[in-house]
Coordinates of C-alpha atoms in Angstrom, one line a residue:
X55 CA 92.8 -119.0 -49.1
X56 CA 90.5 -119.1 -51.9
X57 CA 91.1 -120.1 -55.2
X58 CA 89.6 -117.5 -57.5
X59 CA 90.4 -114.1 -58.0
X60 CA 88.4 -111.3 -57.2
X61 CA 87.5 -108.3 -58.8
X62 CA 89.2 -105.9 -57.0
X63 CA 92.7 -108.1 -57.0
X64 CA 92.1 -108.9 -60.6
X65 CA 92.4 -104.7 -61.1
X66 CA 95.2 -104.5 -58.5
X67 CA 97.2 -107.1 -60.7
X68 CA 96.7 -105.5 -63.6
X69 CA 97.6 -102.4 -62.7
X70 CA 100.9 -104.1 -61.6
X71 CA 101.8 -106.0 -64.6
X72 CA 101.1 -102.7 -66.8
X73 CA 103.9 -101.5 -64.7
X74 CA 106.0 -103.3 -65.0
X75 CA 105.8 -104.3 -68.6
X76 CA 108.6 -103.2 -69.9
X77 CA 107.6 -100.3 -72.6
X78 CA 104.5 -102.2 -73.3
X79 CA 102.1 -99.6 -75.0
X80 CA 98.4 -99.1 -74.6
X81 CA 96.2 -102.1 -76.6
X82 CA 99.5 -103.9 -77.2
X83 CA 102.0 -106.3 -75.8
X84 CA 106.0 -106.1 -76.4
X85 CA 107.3 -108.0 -78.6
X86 CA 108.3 -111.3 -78.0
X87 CA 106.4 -111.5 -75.0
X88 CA 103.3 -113.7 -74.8
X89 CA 99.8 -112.8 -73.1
X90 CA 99.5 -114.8 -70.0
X91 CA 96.5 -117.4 -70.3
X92 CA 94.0 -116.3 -68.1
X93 CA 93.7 -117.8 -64.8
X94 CA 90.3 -120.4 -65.1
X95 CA 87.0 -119.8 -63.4
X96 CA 87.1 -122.0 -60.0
X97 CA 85.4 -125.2 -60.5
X98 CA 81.3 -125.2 -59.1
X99 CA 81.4 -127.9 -56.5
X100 CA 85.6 -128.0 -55.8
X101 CA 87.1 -128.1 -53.0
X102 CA 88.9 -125.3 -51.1
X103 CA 91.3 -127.0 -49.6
X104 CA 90.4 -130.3 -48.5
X105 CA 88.1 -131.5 -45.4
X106 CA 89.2 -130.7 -42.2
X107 CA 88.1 -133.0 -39.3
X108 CA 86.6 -131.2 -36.3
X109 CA 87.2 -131.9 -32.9
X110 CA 84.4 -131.9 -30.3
X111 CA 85.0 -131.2 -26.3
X112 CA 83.5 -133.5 -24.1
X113 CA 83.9 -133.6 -20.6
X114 CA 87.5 -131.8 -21.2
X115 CA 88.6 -134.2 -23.9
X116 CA 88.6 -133.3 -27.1
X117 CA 87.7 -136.0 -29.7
X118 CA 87.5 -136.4 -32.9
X119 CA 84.8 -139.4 -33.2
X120 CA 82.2 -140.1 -30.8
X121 CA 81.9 -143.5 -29.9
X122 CA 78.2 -144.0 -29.5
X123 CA 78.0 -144.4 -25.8
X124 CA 80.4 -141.1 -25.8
X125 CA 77.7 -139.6 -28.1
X126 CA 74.8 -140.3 -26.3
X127 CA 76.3 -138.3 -22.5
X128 CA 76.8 -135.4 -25.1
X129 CA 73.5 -135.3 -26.3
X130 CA 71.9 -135.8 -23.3
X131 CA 74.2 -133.7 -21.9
X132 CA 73.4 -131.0 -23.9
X133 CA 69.5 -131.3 -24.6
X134 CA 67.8 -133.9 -22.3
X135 CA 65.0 -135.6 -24.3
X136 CA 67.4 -135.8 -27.4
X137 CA 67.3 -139.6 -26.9
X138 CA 64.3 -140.0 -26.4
X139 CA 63.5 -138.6 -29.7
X140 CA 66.3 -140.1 -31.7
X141 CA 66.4 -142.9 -30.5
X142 CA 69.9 -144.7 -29.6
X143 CA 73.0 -144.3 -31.1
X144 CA 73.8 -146.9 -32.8
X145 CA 77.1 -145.8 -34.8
X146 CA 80.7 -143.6 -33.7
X147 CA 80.2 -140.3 -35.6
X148 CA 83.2 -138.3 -36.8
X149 CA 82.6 -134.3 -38.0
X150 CA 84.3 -132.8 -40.4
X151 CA 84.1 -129.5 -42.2
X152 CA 84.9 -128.8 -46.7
X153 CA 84.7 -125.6 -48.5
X154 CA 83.9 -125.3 -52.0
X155 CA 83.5 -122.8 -54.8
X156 CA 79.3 -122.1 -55.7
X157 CA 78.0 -118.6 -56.5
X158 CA 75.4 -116.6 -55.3
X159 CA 72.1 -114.9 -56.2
X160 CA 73.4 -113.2 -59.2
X161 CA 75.7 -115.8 -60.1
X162 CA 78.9 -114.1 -58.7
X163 CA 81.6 -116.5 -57.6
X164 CA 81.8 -117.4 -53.8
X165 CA 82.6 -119.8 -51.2
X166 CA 80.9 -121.7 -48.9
X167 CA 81.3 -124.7 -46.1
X168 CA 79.4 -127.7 -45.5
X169 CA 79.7 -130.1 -42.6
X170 CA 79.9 -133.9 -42.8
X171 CA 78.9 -136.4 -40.5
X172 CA 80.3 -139.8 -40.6
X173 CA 78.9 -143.0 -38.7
X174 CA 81.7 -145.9 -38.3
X175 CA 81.5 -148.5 -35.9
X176 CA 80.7 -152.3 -35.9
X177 CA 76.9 -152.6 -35.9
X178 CA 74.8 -153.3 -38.8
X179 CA 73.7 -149.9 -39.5
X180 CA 77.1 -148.7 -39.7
X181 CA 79.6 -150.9 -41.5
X182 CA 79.9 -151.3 -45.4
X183 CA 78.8 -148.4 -47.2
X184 CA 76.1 -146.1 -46.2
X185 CA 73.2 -144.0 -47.8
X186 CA 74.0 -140.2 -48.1
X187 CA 72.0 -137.8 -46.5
X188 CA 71.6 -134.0 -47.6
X189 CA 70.6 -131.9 -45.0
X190 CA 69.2 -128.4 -45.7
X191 CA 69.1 -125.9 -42.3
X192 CA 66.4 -123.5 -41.0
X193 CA 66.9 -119.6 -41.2
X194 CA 69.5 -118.1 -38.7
X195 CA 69.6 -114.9 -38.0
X196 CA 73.5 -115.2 -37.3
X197 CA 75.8 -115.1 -40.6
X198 CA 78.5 -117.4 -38.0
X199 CA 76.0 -120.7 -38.5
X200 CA 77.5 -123.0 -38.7
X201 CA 76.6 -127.0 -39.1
X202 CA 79.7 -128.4 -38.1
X203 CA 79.6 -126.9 -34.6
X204 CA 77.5 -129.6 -32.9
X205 CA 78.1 -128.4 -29.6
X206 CA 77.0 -125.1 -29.9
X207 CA 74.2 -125.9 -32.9
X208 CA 71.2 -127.7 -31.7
X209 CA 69.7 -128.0 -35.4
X210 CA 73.4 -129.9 -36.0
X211 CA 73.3 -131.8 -33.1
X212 CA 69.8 -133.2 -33.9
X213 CA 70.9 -134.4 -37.3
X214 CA 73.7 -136.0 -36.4
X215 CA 71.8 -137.5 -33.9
X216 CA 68.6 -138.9 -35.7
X217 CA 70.7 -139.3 -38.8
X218 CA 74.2 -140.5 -38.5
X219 CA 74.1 -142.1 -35.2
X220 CA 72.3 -144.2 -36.8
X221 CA 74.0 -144.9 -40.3
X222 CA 73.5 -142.2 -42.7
X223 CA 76.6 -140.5 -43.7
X224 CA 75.2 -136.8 -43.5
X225 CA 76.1 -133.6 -45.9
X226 CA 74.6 -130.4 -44.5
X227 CA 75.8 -127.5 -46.0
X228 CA 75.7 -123.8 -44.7
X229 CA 75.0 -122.4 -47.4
X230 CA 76.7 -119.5 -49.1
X231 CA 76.7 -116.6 -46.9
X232 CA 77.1 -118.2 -44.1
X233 CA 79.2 -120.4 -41.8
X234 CA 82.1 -118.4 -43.1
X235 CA 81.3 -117.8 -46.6
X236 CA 82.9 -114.6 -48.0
X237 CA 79.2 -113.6 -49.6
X238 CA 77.7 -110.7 -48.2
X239 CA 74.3 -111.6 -47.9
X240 CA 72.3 -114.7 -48.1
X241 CA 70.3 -115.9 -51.6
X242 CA 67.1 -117.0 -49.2
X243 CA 64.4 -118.9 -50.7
X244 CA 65.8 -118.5 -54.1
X245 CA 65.2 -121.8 -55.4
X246 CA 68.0 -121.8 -58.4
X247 CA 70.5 -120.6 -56.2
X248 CA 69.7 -122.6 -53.1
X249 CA 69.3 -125.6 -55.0
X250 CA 72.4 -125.0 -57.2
X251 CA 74.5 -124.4 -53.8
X252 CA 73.4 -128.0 -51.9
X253 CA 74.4 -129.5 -55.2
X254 CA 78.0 -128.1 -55.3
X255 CA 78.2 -128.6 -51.4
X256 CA 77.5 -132.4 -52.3
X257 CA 79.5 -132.5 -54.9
X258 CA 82.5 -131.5 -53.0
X259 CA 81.8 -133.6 -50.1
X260 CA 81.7 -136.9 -52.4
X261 CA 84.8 -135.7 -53.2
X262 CA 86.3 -135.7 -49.8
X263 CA 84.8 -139.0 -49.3
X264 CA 87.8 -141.3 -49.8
X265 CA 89.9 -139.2 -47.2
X266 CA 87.9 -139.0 -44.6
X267 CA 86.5 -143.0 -44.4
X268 CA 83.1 -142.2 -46.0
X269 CA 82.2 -145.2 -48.0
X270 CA 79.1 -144.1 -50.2
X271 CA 76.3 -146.8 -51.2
X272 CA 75.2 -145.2 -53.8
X273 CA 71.9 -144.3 -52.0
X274 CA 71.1 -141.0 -51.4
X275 CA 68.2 -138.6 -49.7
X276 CA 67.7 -135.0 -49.3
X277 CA 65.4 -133.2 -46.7
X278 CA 65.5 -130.2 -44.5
X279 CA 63.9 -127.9 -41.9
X280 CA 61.9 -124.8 -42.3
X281 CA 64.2 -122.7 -45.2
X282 CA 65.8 -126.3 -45.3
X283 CA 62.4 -127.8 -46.3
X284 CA 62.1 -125.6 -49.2
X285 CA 65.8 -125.6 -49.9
X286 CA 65.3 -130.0 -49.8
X287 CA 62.2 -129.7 -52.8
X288 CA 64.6 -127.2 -54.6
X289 CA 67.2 -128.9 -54.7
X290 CA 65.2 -132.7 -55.6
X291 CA 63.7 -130.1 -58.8
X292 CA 67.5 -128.9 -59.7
X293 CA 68.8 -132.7 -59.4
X294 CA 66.1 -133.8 -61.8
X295 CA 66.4 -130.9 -63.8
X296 CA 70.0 -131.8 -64.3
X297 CA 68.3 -135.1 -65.6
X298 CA 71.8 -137.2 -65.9
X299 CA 73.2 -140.2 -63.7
X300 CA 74.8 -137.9 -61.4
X301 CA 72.2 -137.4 -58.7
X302 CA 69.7 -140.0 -58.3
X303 CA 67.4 -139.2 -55.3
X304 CA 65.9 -142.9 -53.4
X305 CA 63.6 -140.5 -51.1
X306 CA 63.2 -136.4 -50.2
X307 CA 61.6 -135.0 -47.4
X308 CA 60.4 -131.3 -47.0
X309 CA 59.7 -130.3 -43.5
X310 CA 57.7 -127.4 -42.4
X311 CA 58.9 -125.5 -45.0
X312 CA 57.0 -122.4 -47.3
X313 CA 57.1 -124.6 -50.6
X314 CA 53.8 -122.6 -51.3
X315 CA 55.8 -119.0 -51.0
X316 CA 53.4 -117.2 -53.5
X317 CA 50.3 -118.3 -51.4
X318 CA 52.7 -117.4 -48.0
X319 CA 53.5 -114.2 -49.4
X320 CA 49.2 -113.1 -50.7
X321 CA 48.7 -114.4 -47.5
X322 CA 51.2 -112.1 -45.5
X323 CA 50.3 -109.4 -47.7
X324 CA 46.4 -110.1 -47.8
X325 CA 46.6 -109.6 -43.9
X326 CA 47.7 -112.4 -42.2
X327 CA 51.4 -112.0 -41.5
X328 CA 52.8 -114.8 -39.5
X329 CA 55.9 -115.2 -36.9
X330 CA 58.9 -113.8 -37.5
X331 CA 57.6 -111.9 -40.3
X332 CA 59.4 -108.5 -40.1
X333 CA 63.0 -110.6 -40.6
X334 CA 61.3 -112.8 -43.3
X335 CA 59.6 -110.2 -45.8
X336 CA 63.0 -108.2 -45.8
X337 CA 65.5 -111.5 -46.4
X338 CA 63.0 -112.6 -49.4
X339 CA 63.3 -108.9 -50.7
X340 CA 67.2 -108.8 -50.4
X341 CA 67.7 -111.7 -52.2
X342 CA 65.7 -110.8 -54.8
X343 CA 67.0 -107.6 -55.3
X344 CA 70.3 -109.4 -55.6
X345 CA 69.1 -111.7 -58.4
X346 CA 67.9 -108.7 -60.3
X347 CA 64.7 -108.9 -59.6
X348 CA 64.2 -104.7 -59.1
X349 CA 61.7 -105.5 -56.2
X350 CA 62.7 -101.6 -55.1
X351 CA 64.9 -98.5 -56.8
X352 CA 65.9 -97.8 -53.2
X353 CA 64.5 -99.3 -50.2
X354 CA 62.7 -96.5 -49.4
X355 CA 60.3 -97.7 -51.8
X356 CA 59.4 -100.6 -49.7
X357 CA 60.1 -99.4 -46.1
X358 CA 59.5 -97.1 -44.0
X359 CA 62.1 -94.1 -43.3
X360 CA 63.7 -95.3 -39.8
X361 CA 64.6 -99.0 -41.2
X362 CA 65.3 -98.1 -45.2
X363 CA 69.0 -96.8 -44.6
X364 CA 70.4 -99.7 -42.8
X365 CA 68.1 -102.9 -43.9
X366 CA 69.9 -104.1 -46.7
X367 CA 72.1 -107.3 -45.8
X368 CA 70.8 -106.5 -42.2
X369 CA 70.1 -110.3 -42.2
X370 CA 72.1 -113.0 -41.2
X371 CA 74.9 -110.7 -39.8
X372 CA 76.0 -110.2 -35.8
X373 CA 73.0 -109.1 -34.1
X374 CA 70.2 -111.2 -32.4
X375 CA 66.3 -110.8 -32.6
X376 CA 66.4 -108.7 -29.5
X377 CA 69.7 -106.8 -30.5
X378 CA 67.6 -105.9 -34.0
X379 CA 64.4 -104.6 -32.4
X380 CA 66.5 -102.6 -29.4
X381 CA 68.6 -101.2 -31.5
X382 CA 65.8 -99.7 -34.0
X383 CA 66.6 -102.0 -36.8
X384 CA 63.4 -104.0 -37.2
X385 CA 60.2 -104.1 -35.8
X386 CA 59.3 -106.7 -33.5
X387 CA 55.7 -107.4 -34.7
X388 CA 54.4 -104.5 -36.6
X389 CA 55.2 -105.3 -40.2
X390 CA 52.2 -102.5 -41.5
X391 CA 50.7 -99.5 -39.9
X392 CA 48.3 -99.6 -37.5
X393 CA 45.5 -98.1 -40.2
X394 CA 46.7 -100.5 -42.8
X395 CA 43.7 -102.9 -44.1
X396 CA 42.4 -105.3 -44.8
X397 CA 43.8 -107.0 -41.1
X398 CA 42.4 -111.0 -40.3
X399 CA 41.4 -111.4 -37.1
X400 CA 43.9 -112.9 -34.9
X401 CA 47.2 -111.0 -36.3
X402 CA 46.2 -107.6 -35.1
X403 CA 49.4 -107.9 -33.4
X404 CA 51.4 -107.4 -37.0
X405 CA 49.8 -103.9 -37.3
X406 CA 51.0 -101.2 -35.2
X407 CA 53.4 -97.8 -35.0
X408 CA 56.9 -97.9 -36.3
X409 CA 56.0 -100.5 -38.8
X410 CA 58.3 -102.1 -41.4
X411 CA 57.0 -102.1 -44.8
X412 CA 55.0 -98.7 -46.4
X413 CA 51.1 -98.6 -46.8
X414 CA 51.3 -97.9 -50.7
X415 CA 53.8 -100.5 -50.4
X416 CA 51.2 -103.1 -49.5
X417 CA 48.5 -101.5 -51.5
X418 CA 50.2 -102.1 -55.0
X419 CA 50.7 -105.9 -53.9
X420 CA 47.2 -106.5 -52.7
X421 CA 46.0 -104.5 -56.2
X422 CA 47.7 -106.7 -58.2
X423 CA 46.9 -110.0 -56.4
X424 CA 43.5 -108.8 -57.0
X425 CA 43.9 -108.0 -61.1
X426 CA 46.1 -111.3 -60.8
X427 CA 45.1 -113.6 -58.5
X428 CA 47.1 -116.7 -57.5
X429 CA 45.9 -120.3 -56.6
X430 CA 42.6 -120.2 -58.7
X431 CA 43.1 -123.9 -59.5
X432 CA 44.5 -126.4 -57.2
X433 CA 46.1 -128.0 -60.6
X434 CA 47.7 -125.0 -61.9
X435 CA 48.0 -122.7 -59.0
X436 CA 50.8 -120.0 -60.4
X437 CA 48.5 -119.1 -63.8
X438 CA 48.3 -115.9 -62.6
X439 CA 51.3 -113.8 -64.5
X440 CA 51.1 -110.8 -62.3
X441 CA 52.7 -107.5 -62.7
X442 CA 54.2 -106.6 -59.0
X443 CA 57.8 -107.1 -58.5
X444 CA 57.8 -109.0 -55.6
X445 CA 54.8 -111.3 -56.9
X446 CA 56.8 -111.8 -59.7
X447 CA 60.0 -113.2 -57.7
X448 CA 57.3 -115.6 -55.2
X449 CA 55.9 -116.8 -58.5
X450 CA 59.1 -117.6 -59.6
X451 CA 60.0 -119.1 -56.5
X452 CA 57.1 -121.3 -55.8
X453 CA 58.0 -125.2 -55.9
X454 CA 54.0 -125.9 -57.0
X455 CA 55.7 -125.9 -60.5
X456 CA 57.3 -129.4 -60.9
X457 CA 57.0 -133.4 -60.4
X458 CA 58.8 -135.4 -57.9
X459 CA 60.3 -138.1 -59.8
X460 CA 61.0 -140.2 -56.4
X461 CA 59.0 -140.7 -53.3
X462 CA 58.5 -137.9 -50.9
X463 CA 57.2 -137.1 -47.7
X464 CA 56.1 -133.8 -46.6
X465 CA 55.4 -133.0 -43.0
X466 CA 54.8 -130.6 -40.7
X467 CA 52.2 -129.0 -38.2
X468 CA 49.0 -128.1 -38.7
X469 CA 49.2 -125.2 -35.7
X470 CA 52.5 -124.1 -37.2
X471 CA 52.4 -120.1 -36.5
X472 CA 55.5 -119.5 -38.5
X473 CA 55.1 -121.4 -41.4
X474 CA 51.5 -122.1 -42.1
X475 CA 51.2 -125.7 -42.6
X476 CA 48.9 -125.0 -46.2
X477 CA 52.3 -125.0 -47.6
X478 CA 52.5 -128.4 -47.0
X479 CA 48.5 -129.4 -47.8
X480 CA 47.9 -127.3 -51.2
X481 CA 51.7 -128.6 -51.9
X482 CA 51.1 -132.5 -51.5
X483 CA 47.7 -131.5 -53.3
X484 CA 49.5 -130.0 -56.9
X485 CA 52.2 -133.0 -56.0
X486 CA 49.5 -135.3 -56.3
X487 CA 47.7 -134.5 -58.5
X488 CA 50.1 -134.9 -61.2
X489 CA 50.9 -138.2 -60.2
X490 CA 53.7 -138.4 -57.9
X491 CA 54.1 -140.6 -54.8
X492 CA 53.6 -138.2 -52.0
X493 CA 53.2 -138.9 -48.1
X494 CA 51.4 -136.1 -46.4
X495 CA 52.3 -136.2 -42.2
X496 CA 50.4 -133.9 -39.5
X497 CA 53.0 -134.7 -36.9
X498 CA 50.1 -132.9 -34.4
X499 CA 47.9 -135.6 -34.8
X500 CA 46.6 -138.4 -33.0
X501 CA 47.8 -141.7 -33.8
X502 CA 46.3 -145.0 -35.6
X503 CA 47.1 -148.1 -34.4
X504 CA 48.3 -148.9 -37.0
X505 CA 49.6 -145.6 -38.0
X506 CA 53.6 -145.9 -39.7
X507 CA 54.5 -143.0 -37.5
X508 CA 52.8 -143.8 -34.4
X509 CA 56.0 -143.5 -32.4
X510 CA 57.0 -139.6 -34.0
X511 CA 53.2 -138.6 -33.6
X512 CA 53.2 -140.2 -29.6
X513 CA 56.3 -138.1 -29.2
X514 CA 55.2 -134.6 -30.4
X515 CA 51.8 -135.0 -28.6
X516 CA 53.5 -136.0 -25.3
X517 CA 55.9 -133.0 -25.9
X518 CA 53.8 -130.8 -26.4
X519 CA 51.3 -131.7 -23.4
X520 CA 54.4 -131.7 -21.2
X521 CA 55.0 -128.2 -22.4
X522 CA 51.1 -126.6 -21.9
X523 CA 50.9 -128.3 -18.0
X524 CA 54.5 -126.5 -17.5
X525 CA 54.3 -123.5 -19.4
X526 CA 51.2 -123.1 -20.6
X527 CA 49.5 -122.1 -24.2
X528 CA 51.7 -119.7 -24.8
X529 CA 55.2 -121.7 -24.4
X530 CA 53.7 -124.1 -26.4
X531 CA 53.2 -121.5 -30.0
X532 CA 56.5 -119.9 -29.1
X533 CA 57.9 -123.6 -28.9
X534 CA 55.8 -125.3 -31.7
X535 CA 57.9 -124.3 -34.6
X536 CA 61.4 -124.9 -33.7
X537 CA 61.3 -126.7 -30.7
X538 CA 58.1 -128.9 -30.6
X539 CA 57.5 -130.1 -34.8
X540 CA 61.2 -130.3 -35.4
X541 CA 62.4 -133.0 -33.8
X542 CA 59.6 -135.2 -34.4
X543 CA 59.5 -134.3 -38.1
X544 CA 63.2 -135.0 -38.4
X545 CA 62.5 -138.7 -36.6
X546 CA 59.4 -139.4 -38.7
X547 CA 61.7 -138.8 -41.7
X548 CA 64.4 -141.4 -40.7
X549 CA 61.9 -143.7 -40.2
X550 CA 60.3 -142.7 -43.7
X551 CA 63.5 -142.8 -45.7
X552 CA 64.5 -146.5 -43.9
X553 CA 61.5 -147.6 -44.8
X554 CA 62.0 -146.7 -48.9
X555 CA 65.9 -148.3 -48.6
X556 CA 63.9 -151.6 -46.8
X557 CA 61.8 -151.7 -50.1

C-alpha cells in the first residue's frame, strides 16, 4: 500500500468528512472541533515498506542466495558465454527488491522499485564492506521490467553477474513507471527527473542496508546501459549539483548512451534516423509533453492521423515491437514520408508510406536547426537558443552542459546503429576540454599490448567474428547494440572502476 494520498482519494475523503461533520457550515468548522493536520507529503527516497528478498528457482529449488558455484550453472544455464564474459563468480549474491516514494516528470508524487544485489561469502572481494554500485537500465519496451527478476531479465542477470559476483553491492533501480510503479508513463531521457529518481532509489536502498546484510564502504560508482548511460551522467550531474557530503561518486561510467541527444535528435531529424527510431522519437516527446514542455497541442500536430489517437503513453506498456507494428500502432521503419527530404544515404529504409511523424512536422525542426544551429563549437556546443519545442526540450536535456568532478569512463561502439557512438566522441570531447579526467573506450577495436582493456576489447572482437561466420553481417548490426557492445562494455567498466578503488 502506498503511503501518500492521491488526488482522487484526497476528494473522496473530503467529501466524507463534510458529511459527516456534524452541522459544520460551508468555509467553517464546528465549534470546538479542531482542523485535522494535514497528512505530510511522503518522504523523496523512503521506503514503501521495507525490502523484500526475492527468491530465485534453480533447478526446482528456490533460493534465496546463490552460492557462487550455484550462480555460475544459472548463468550458464541461462546464457552460455556469460562466464566467459564476466568472469567467475567470486561472491554468494542474494536479490532483493525496495520501493520508494520519487515523482515523476511533472513532479507528481509516485512510486517506484529498485532491486539490490548483495555479494557475501568468504573471499577477499566479498567480506568487510563493499563499494556500491548504481546501475541505470536500457529502454524496455514492457512497463513489467523489472531488475530484480534475474531469471527472466538478461540486462539483470549480466549485472549481477559482472558486478556483484564479484563484490560490488549493486542498486539498479526501475525507474518510475516501471517494474510496478503506479506512473502512467515513463519520464525518458529527462535528465532532472531520471537523475532525481536513481537518487531517491539509492537513498532508500542505503536505507535497507542494515536489514538485509549490506555493509556499505563508503565507496560508491554509478554507470548504466543505453537510457542507463545517459541516466548514469545525469544522475553523477544531479549528485554534484546537490554539492553536499551525501553522494560522493569514486568513478561513473556511461555506456553507449545518447549523452549528445540535441546532436542525436538534428541528426534524426536532419535525415539520418537510426534503429529503433519510431519507439524513440515518440517516448522523448511523451515525456516532454509531461514536463510541460508543449512539444504538441494534440498529437496530431506531430503525427500522422492512424498513430495520433492512441500514441500517447503507448510506450512501455504490454505490447512487444512486433505486437506494436501488427497491430497499427507504430511503424516499423518509416519514421517520415517517403517524399520527405533531405534523406542520408544509407537510411532510406526510415522513409516510406504510413510514416510516423508529419512532413511540416519535420520541416519546422529542420528550419529552426538551420536559423539555430547546434554544435557550432566543440567547447560550447548547446549556444544555439532555438525556438522549436522539441529542440528546446533536447537542448535542455543534453549532458554537454556540465563537469565531471570524478573520473569517468565512457564507452561504447563505434558501429553502434542504435545509438551513434558521436555521443560518446563529441561528449568525452566538451568533457575534456574543460578539464575533467575522461577515458574514452571503442570496445570495437583492436587491442594494444599493452592496452588496459585488452581482455574486454579480445572479447567483443571474438564475439562478434563468431557471430558474422554464423550469421552473417546482418546478425551482427541487429546484435551489435544489445547483444554484442553490452556485455563487453559492462566488463570493461568493472575492470575500470577496480582499477580507480586500487588507486
Amino acid at each position: 500500500m502506498r503511503s501518500f494520498i492521491t488526488p482522487a482519494l484526497s476528494l473522496g475523503l473530503g467529501m466524507l468528512l463534510a458529511a459527516c461533520s456534524g452541522g459544520t457550515t460551508s468555509g467553517g468548522t464546528a465549534q470546538g472541533v479542531a482542523n485535522p493536520a494535514p497528512l505530510p507529503a511522503p518522504i523523496r527516497g523512503s521506503l514503501v515498506g521495507q525490502a523484500a528478498s526475492v527468491a530465485v528457482n534453480v533447478a526446482g529449488n528456490s533460493l534465496s542466495t546463490l552460492s557462487p558455484s550455484v550462480l555460475a550453472g544459472f548463468l550458464e544455464s541461462a546464457q552460455t558465454g556469460t562466464l566467459a564474459v564476466a568472469g567467475q563468480p567470486q561472491c554468494a549474491v542474494s536479490v532483493y527488491r525496495v520501493r520508494y516514494n520519487t515523482v515523476g516528470g511533472a513532479g507528481e508524487l509516485t512510486d517506484a522499485s529498485a532491486a539490490i544485489f548483495v555479494p557475501s561469502g568468504s573471499g577477499n572481494s566479498c567480506t568487510n564492506s563493499r563499494p556500491v554500485l548504481l546501475y541505470a537500465h536500457g529502454t524496455s519496451l514492457q512497463k513489467s521490467y523489472d531488475m530484480a527478476d534475474i531469471a527472466n531479465n538478461t540486462e539483470a542477470r549480466l549485472a549481477a553477474a559482472v558486478f556483484a559476483a564479484q563484490g560490488f553491492i549493486v542498486v539498479a533501480p526501475n525507474y518510475a513507471g516501471y517494474g510496478g510503479s503506479s506512473l502512467g508513463y515513463h519520464p525518458y531521457l529527462d535528465r532532472v527527473q531520471e537523475g532525481a529518481d536513481m537518487i531517491d532509489a539509492l537513498r532508500a536502498a542505503r536505507s535497507s542496508f542494515t536489514a538485509i546484510g549490506a555493509r556499505d564502504s563508503g565507496k560508491l560508482m554509478v554507470t548504466g546501459y543505453s537510457q542507463g548511460g545517459f541516466v548514469a551522467l545525469a544522475t553523477q550531474r544531479a549528485m554534484q549539483e546537490l554539492n553536499n557530503a551525501e553522494f560522493t561518486l569514486t568513478a561513473a561510467s556511461g555506456m553507449s548512451g545518447p549523452y549528445a541527444i540535441a546532436r542525436f535528435g538534428d541528426a534524426l531529424f536532419g535525415g539520418a534516423p537510426r534503429d529503433g527510431a519510431t519507439v524513440i522519437v515518440p517516448t522523448i516527446i511523451n515525456a516532454a509533453q509531461h514536463a510541460s514542455a508543449a512539444i504538441y497541442r494534440v498529437p496530431a500536430d506531430v503525427y500522422e492521423a492512424p498513430y495520433a489517437a492512441t500514441i500517447t503513453d503507448l510506450v512501455p506498456g504490454t505490447l512487444g515491437s512486433s505486437e506494436l507494428v501488427s497491430q497499427g500502432k507504430l511503424p516499423a521503419t518509416s519514421l517520415f514520408a517517403a517524399d520527405s527530404m533531405p534523406q542520408t544515404p544509407g537510411y532510406t529504409q526510415y522513409f516510406g508510406a504510413g510514416n510516423l511523424i508529419r512532413s511540416d512536422y519535420r520541416a519546422a525542426y529542420l528550419l529552426d536547426a538551420a536559423a539555430h544551429p547546434c554544435d557550432q563549437d566543440a567547447t560550447a556546443p548547446l549556444n544555439c537558443a532555438p525556438a522549436h519545442a522539441l529542440r528546446q526540450w533536447l537542448v535542455r536535456n543534453d549532458l554537454r552542459s556540465y563537469l565531471p568532478m570524478a573520473p569517468t569512463l565512457l564507452c561504447g561502439g563505434h558501429d553502434d546503429p542504435t545509438v551513434p557512438y558521436f555521443n560518446t566522441t563529441a561528449s568525452a570531447a566538451y568533457f575534456r576540454a574543460r578539464g575533467a579526467a575522461i577515458t574514452e573506450l571503442d570496445i570495437d577495436d583492436t587491442p594494444s599490448l599493452n592496452d588496459p582493456f585488452r581482455t574486454a576489447k579480445a572479447g567483443f572482437v571474438a564475439a562478434r567474428s563468431l557471430l558474422r561466420a554464423a550469421n552473417g553481417d546482418a546478425a551482427v548490426a541487429s546484435s551489435y547494440h544489445a547483444g554484442l557492445v553490452a556485455p563487453f562494455c559492462m566488463a570493461a567498466t568493472r575492470d575500470y572502476f577496480q582499477s580507480v578503488l586500487a588507486r
